Short mmCIF file of C-alpha atoms in Angstrom, two decimals:
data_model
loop_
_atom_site.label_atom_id
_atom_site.label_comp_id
_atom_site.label_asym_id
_atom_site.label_seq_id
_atom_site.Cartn_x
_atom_site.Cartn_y
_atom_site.Cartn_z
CA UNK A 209 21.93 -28.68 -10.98
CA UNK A 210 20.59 -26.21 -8.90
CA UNK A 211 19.87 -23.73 -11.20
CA UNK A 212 18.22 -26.70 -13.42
CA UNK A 213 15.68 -27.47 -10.78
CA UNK A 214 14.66 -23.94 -9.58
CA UNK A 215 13.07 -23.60 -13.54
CA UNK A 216 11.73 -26.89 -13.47
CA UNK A 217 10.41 -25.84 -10.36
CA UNK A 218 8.71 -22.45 -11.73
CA UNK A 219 7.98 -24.22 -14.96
CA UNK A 220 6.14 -26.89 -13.55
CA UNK A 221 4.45 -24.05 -10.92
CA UNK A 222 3.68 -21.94 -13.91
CA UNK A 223 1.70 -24.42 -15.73
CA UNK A 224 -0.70 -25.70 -12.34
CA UNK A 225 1.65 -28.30 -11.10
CA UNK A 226 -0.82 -30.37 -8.02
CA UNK A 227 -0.21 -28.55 -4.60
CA UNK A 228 0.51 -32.42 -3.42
CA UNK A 229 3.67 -32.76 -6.10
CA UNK A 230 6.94 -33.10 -5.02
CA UNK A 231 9.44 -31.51 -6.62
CA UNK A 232 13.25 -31.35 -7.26
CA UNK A 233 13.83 -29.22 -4.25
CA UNK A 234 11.67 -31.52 -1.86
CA UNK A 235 8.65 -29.36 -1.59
CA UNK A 236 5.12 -29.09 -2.11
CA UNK A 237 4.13 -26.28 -4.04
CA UNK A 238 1.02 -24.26 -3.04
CA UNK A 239 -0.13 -22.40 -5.98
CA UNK A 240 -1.43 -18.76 -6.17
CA UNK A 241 -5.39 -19.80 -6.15
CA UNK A 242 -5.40 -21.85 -2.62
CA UNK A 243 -8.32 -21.13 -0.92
CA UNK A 244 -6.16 -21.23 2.08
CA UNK A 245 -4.65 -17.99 1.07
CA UNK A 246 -6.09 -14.41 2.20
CA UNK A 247 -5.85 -11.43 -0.04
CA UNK A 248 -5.54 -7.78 1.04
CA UNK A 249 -5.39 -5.35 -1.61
CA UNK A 250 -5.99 -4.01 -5.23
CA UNK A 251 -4.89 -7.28 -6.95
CA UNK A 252 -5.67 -8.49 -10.01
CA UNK A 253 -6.69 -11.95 -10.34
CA UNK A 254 -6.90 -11.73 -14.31
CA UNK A 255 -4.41 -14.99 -14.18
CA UNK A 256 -5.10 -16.85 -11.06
CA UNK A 257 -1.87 -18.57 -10.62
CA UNK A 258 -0.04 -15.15 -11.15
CA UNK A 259 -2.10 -12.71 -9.45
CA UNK A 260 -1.01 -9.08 -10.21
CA UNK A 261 -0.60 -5.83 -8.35
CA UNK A 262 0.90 -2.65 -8.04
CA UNK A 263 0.16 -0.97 -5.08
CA UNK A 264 2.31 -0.75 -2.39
CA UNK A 265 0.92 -2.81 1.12
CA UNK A 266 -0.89 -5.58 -0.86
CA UNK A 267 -0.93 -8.27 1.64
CA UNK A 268 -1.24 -12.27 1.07
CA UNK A 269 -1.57 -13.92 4.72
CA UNK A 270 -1.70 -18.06 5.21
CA UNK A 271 -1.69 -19.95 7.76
CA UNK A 272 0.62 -23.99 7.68
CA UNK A 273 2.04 -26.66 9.06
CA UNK A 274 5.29 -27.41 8.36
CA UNK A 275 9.09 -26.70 9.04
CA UNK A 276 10.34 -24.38 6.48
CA UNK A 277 8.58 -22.10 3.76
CA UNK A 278 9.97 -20.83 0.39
CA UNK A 279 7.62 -17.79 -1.58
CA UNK A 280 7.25 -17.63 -5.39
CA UNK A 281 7.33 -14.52 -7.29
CA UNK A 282 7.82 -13.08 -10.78
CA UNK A 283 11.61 -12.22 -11.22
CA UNK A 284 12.32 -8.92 -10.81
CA UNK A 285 9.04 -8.13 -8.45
CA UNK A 286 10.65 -5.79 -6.15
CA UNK A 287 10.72 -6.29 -2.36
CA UNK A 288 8.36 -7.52 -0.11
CA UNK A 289 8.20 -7.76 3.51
CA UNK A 290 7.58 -10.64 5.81
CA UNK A 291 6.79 -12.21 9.11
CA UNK A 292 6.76 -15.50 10.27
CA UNK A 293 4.69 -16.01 13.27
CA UNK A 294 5.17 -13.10 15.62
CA UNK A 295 9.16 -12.88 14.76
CA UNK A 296 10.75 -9.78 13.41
CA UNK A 297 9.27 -8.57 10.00
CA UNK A 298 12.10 -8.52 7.56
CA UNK A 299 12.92 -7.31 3.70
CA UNK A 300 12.86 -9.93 0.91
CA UNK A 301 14.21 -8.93 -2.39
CA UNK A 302 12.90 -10.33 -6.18
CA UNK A 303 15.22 -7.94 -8.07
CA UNK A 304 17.36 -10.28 -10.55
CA UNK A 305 16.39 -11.64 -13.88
CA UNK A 306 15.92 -15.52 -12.83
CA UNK A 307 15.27 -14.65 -8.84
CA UNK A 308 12.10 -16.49 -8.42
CA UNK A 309 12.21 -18.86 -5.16
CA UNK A 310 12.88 -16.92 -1.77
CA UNK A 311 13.55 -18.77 1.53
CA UNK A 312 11.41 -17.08 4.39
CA UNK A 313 11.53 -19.41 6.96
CA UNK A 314 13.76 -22.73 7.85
CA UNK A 315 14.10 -25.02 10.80
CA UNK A 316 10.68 -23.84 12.57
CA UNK A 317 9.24 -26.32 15.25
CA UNK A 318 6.26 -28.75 13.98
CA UNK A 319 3.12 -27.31 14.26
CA UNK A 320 0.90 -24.40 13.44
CA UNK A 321 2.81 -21.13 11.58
CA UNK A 322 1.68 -17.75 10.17
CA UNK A 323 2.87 -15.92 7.12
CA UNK A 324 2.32 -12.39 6.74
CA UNK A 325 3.36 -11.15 3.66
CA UNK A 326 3.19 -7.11 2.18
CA UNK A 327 4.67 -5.63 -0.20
CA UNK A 328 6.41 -2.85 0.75
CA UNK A 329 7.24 -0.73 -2.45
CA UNK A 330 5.62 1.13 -5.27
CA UNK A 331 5.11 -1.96 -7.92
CA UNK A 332 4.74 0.50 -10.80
CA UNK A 333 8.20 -0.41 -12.49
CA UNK A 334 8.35 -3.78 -11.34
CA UNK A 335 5.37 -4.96 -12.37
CA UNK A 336 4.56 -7.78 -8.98
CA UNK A 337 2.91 -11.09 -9.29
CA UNK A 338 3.27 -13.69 -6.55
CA UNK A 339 3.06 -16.81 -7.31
CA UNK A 340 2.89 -18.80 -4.28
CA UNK A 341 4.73 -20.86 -1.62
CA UNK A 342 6.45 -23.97 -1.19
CA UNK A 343 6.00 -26.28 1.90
CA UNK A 344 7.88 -29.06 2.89
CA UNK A 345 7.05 -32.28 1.21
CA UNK A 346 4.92 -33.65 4.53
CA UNK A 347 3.55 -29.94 4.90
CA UNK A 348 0.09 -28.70 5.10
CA UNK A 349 -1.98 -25.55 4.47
CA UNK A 350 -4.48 -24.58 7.41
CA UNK A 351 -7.14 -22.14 7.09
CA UNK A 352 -5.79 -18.64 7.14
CA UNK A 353 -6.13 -15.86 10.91
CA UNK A 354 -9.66 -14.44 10.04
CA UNK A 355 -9.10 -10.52 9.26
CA UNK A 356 -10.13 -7.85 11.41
CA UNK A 357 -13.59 -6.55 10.62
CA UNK A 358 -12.32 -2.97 10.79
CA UNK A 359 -11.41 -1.77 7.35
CA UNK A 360 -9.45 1.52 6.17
CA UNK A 361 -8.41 2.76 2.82
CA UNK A 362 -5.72 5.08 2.42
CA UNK A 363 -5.14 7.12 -0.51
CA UNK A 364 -2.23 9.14 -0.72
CA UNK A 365 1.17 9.93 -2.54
CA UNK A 366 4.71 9.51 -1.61
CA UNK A 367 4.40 9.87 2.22
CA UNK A 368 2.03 7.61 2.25
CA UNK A 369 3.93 4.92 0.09
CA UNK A 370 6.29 5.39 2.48
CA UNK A 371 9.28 6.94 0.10
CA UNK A 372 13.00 7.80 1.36
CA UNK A 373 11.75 6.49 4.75
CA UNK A 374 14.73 3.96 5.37
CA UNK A 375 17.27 7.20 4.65
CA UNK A 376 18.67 9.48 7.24
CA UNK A 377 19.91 11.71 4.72
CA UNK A 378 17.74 14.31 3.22
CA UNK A 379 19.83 14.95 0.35
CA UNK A 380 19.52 11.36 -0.78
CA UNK A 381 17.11 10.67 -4.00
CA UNK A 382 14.67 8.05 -4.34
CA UNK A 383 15.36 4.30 -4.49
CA UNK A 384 13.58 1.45 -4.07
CA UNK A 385 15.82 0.00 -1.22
CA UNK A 386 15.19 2.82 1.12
CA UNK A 387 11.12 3.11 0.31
CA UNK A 388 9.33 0.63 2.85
CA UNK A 389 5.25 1.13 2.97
CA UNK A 390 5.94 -1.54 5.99
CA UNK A 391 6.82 1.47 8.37
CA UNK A 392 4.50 3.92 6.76
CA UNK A 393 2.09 6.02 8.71
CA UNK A 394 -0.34 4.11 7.28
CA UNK A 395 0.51 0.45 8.42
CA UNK A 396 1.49 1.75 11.41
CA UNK A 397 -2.22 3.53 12.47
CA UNK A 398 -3.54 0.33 10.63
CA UNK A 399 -2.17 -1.88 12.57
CA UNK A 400 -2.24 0.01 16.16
CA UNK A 401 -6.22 -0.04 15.02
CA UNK A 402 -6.37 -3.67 14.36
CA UNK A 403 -7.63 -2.61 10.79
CA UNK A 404 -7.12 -3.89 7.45
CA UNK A 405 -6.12 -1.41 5.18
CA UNK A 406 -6.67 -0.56 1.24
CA UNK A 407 -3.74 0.97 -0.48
CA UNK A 408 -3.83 3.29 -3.44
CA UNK A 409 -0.83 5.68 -3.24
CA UNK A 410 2.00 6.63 -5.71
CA UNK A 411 4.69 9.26 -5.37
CA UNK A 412 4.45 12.16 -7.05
CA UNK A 413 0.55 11.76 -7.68
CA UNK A 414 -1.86 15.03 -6.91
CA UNK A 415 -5.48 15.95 -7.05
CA UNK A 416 -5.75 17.75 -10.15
CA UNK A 417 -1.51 18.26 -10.69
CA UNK A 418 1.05 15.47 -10.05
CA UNK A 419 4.27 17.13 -9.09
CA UNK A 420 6.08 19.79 -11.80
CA UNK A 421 3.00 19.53 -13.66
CA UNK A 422 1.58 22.36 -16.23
CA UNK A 423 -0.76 25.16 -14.11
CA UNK A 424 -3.44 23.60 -16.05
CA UNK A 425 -2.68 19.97 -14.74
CA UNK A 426 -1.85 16.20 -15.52
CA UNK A 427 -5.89 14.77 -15.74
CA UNK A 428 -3.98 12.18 -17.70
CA UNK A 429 -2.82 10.30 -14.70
CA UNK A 430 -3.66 12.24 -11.51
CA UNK A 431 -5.02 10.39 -9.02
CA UNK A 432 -8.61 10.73 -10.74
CA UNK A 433 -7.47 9.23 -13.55
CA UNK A 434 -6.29 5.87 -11.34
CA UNK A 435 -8.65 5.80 -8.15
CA UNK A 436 -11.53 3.69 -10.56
CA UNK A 437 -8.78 0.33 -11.90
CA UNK A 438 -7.18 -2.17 -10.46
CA UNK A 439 -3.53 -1.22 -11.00
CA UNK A 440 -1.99 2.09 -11.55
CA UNK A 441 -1.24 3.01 -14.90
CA UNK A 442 -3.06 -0.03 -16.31
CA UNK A 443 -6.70 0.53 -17.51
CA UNK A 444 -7.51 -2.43 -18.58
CA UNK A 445 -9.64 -3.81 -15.63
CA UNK A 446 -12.16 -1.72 -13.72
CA UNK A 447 -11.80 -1.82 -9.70
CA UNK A 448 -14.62 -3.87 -8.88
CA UNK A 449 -15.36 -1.71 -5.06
CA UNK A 450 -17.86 -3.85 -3.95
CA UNK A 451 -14.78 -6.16 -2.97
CA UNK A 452 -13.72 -3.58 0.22
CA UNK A 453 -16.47 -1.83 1.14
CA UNK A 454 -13.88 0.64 3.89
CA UNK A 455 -15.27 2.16 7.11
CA UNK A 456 -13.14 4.62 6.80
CA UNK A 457 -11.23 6.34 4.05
CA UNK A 458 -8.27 8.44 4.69
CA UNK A 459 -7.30 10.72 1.85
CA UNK A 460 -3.56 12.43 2.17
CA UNK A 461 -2.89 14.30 -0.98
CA UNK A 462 -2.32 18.21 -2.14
CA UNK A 463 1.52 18.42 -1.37
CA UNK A 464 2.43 17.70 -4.97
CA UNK A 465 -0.37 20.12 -6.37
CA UNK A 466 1.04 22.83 -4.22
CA UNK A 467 4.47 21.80 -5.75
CA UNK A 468 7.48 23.93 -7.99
CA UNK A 469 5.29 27.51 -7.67
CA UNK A 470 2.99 26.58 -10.49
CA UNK A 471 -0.27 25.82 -8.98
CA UNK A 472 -3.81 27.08 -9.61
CA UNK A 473 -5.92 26.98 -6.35
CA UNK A 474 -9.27 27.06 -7.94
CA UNK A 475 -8.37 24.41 -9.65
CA UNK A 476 -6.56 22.14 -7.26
CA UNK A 477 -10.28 23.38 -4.82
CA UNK A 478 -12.34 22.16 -8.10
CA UNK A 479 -10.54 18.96 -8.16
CA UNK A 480 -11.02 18.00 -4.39
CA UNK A 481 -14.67 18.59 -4.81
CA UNK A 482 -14.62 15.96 -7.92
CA UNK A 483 -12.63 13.45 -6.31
CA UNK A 484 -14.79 13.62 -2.81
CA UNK A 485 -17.38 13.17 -5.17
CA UNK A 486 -15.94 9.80 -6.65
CA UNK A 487 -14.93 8.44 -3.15
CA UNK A 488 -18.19 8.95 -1.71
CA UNK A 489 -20.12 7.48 -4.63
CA UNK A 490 -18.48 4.60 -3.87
CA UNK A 491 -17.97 4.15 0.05
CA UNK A 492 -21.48 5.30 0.80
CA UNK A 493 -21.47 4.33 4.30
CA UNK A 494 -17.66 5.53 4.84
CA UNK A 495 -16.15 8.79 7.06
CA UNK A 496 -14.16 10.14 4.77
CA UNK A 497 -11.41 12.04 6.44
CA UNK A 498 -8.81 14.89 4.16
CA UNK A 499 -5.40 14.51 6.01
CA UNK A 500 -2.71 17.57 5.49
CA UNK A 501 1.12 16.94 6.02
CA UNK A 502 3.60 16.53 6.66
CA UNK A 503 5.76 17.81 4.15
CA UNK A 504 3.99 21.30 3.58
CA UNK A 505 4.84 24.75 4.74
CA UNK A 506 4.40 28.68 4.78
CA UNK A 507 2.20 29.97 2.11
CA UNK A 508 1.49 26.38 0.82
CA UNK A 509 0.55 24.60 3.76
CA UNK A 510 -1.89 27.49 4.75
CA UNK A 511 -3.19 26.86 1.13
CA UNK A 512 -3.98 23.23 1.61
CA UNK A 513 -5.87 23.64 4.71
CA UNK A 514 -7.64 26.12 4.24
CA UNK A 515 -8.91 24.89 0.44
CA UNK A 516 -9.76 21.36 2.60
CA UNK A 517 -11.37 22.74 5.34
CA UNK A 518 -13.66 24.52 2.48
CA UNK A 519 -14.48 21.12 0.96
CA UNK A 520 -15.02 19.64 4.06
CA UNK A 521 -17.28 22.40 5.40
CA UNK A 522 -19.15 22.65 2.05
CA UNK A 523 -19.64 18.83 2.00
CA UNK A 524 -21.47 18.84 5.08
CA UNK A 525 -23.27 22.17 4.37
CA UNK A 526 -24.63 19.70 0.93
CA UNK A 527 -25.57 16.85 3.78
CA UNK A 528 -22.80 14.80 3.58
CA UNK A 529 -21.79 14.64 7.64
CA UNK A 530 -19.35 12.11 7.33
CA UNK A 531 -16.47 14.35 5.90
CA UNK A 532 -14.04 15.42 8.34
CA UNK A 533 -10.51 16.90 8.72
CA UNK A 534 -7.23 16.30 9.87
CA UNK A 535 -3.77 18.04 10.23
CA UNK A 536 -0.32 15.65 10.88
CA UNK A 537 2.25 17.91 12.56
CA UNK A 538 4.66 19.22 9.53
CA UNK A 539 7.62 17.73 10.36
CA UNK A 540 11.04 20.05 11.05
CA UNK A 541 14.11 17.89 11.01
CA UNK A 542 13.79 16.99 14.39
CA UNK A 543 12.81 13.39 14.06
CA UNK A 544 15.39 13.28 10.90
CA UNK A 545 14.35 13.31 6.96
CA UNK A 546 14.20 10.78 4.96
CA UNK A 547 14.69 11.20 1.03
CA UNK A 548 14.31 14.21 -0.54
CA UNK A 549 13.65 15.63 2.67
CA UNK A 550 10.69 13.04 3.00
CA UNK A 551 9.21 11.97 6.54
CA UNK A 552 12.01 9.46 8.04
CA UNK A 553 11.17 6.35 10.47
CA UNK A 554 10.67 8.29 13.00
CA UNK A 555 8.59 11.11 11.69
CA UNK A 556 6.17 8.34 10.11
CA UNK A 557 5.78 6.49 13.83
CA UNK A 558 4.76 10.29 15.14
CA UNK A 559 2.58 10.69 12.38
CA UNK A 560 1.24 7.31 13.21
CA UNK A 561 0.54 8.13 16.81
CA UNK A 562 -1.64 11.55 15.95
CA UNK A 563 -3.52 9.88 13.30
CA UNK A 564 -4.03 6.80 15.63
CA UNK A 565 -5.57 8.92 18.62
CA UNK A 566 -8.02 11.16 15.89
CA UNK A 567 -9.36 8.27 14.29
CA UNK A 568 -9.55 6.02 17.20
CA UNK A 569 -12.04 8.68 19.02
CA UNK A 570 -13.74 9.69 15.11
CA UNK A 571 -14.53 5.31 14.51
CA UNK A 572 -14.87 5.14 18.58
CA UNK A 573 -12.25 1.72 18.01
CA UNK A 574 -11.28 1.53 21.32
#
């Protein structure tokens, strides 16, 4: 009976069932086009009640009144993580073939509640949609926490999705269950900064060469072959920018062009300029800031720096003053690895703290 009313339940949702029905498991659905809800992210609203996305830290954030709250998602979405209020984020997990309805809260007190939900993985396998929430019968949706006017975009590869980061074994390989953007560098500098943040990051993505590419390069699907759509991999909808206009962009990339010996440094230099280009045409107003690290080394990490301190210098030397430059320490073991010898927990909360003190004197965000 159970498993009868969880796909009458999605059945009904799927098809615009009236936030004010009650259903088979005492609820009231909310669907995925409430006004109440708040978007963050590269999401593609294509289908309305199933929005799409594949970046990780795509955020939906609502406000209720209630007692308990149940999420919908497309089976097999991935993991996403939550926080109720100002209690403990934790992990929720849309991984089998009919796993559609997740329980996030239960038992609250009466009155007014937060949701904060992000997902926390790369969605390029899984293909995300949410689908929206259930309420108690007698709940209500309230307008959703305003969001903070300061506004980052990250763009990045693997360290920045946050890969191997829940591992404390370098010699692991990457999964899913040990990748959480939650504790990335990124969230964690976004949130010490009170700023929303922009994701577009995918492991294993470079400049001009994604990693154990041909010399010559992968322009097929680099990063300046995804930086203008909506969802990576899927060029069927344009990236409309004038939806985040970012203060600030952060760009962390290079470590997989400088991958496997096979490289071409004119190139990868070539390919900077181009994509600086792109960003800037459209962030106008932003600082644009090339990170370096942590994973690089030796010859290659002197490579990277000095080919972005060339871009950066020859940006401003063009007029553009807003391009600036920063190194993360490279990380040695110390702080443990993650994956693949990946940043772990740790290193991403010291990354996190030298990227927090740059940018909060660069934006003066004090």
């Amino acid at each position: 009976m159970k498993r009868i009313s969880l796909l009458l339940l999605w059945a009904l949702a799927a098809i615009g069932v009236s936030a004010s029905t009650t259903l088979p498991l005492r609820g009231r659905v909310i669907k995925a086009n409430d006004p109440h809800l708040q978007y963050v992210g590269r999401i593609s609203f294509q289908n309305p009640l199933s929005p799409r996305f594949s970046y990780p830290g795509t955020q939906v954030i609502a406000a209720f009144e209630g007692t308990s709250l149940r999420m919908i998602a497309k089976p097999g979405s991935g993991y996403f993580v939550a926080q109720i209020d100002e209690a403990e984020p934790f992990k929720v997990a849309f991984r089998g073939e009919r796993d559609s309805v997740a329980s996030l809260a239960t038992a609250l007190p009466r009155g007014r509640h937060t949701v904060r939900l992000m997902y926390s993985v790369e969605g390029y396998e899984y293909l995300p949609e949410f689908r929206g929430f259930i309420l108690d019968a007698d709940g209500t949706m309230l307008d959703a926490p305003a969001l903070p006017d300061r506004r980052i975009e990250f763009v990045g590869n693997s360290i920045t999705c946050g890969y191997g980061n829940e591992s404390i074994d370098a010699h692991d390989h990457f999964e899913f269950e040990t990748e959480n953007h939650y504790y990335s560098y990124a969230q964690l500098t976004a949130r010490q900064l009170c700023a929303q943040s922009y994701i577009v990051a995918r492991s294993g993505i470079g400049v001009y060469r994604n990693y154990g590419g041909p010399k010559s390069g992968t322009p097929a699907d680099n990063i300046q072959a995804q930086y203008e759509y909506t969802l990576y991999n899927d060029h069927s909808e344009r990236w409309d920018f004038a939806r985040f206009q970012p203060q600030l962009v952060c760009i962390n990339l290079g470590t997989n062009d400088l991958s496997t010996n096979n490289y071409d440094e004119r190139l990868l230099k070539k390919a900077y300029k181009q994509f600086l280009a792109t960003v800037r045409s459209h962030n106008p107003q932003a600082k644009i800031v090339f990170l370096c690290g942590s994973m690089l080394s030796g010859k290659e990490l002197g490579i990277a720096r000095r080919i972005l301190n060339e871009v950066a210098d020859e940006a401003r030397q063009a007029g553009d003053q807003e391009v600036y430059r920063f190194d993360f320490t490279p990380h040695t073991g110390d702080l443990y690895y993650g994956a693949d010898y990946h940043p772990s927990l740790w290193q991403h909360q010291k990354m996190a703290a030298e990227l927090t003190a740059y940018l909060r004197a660069l934006m003066q965000w004090f």
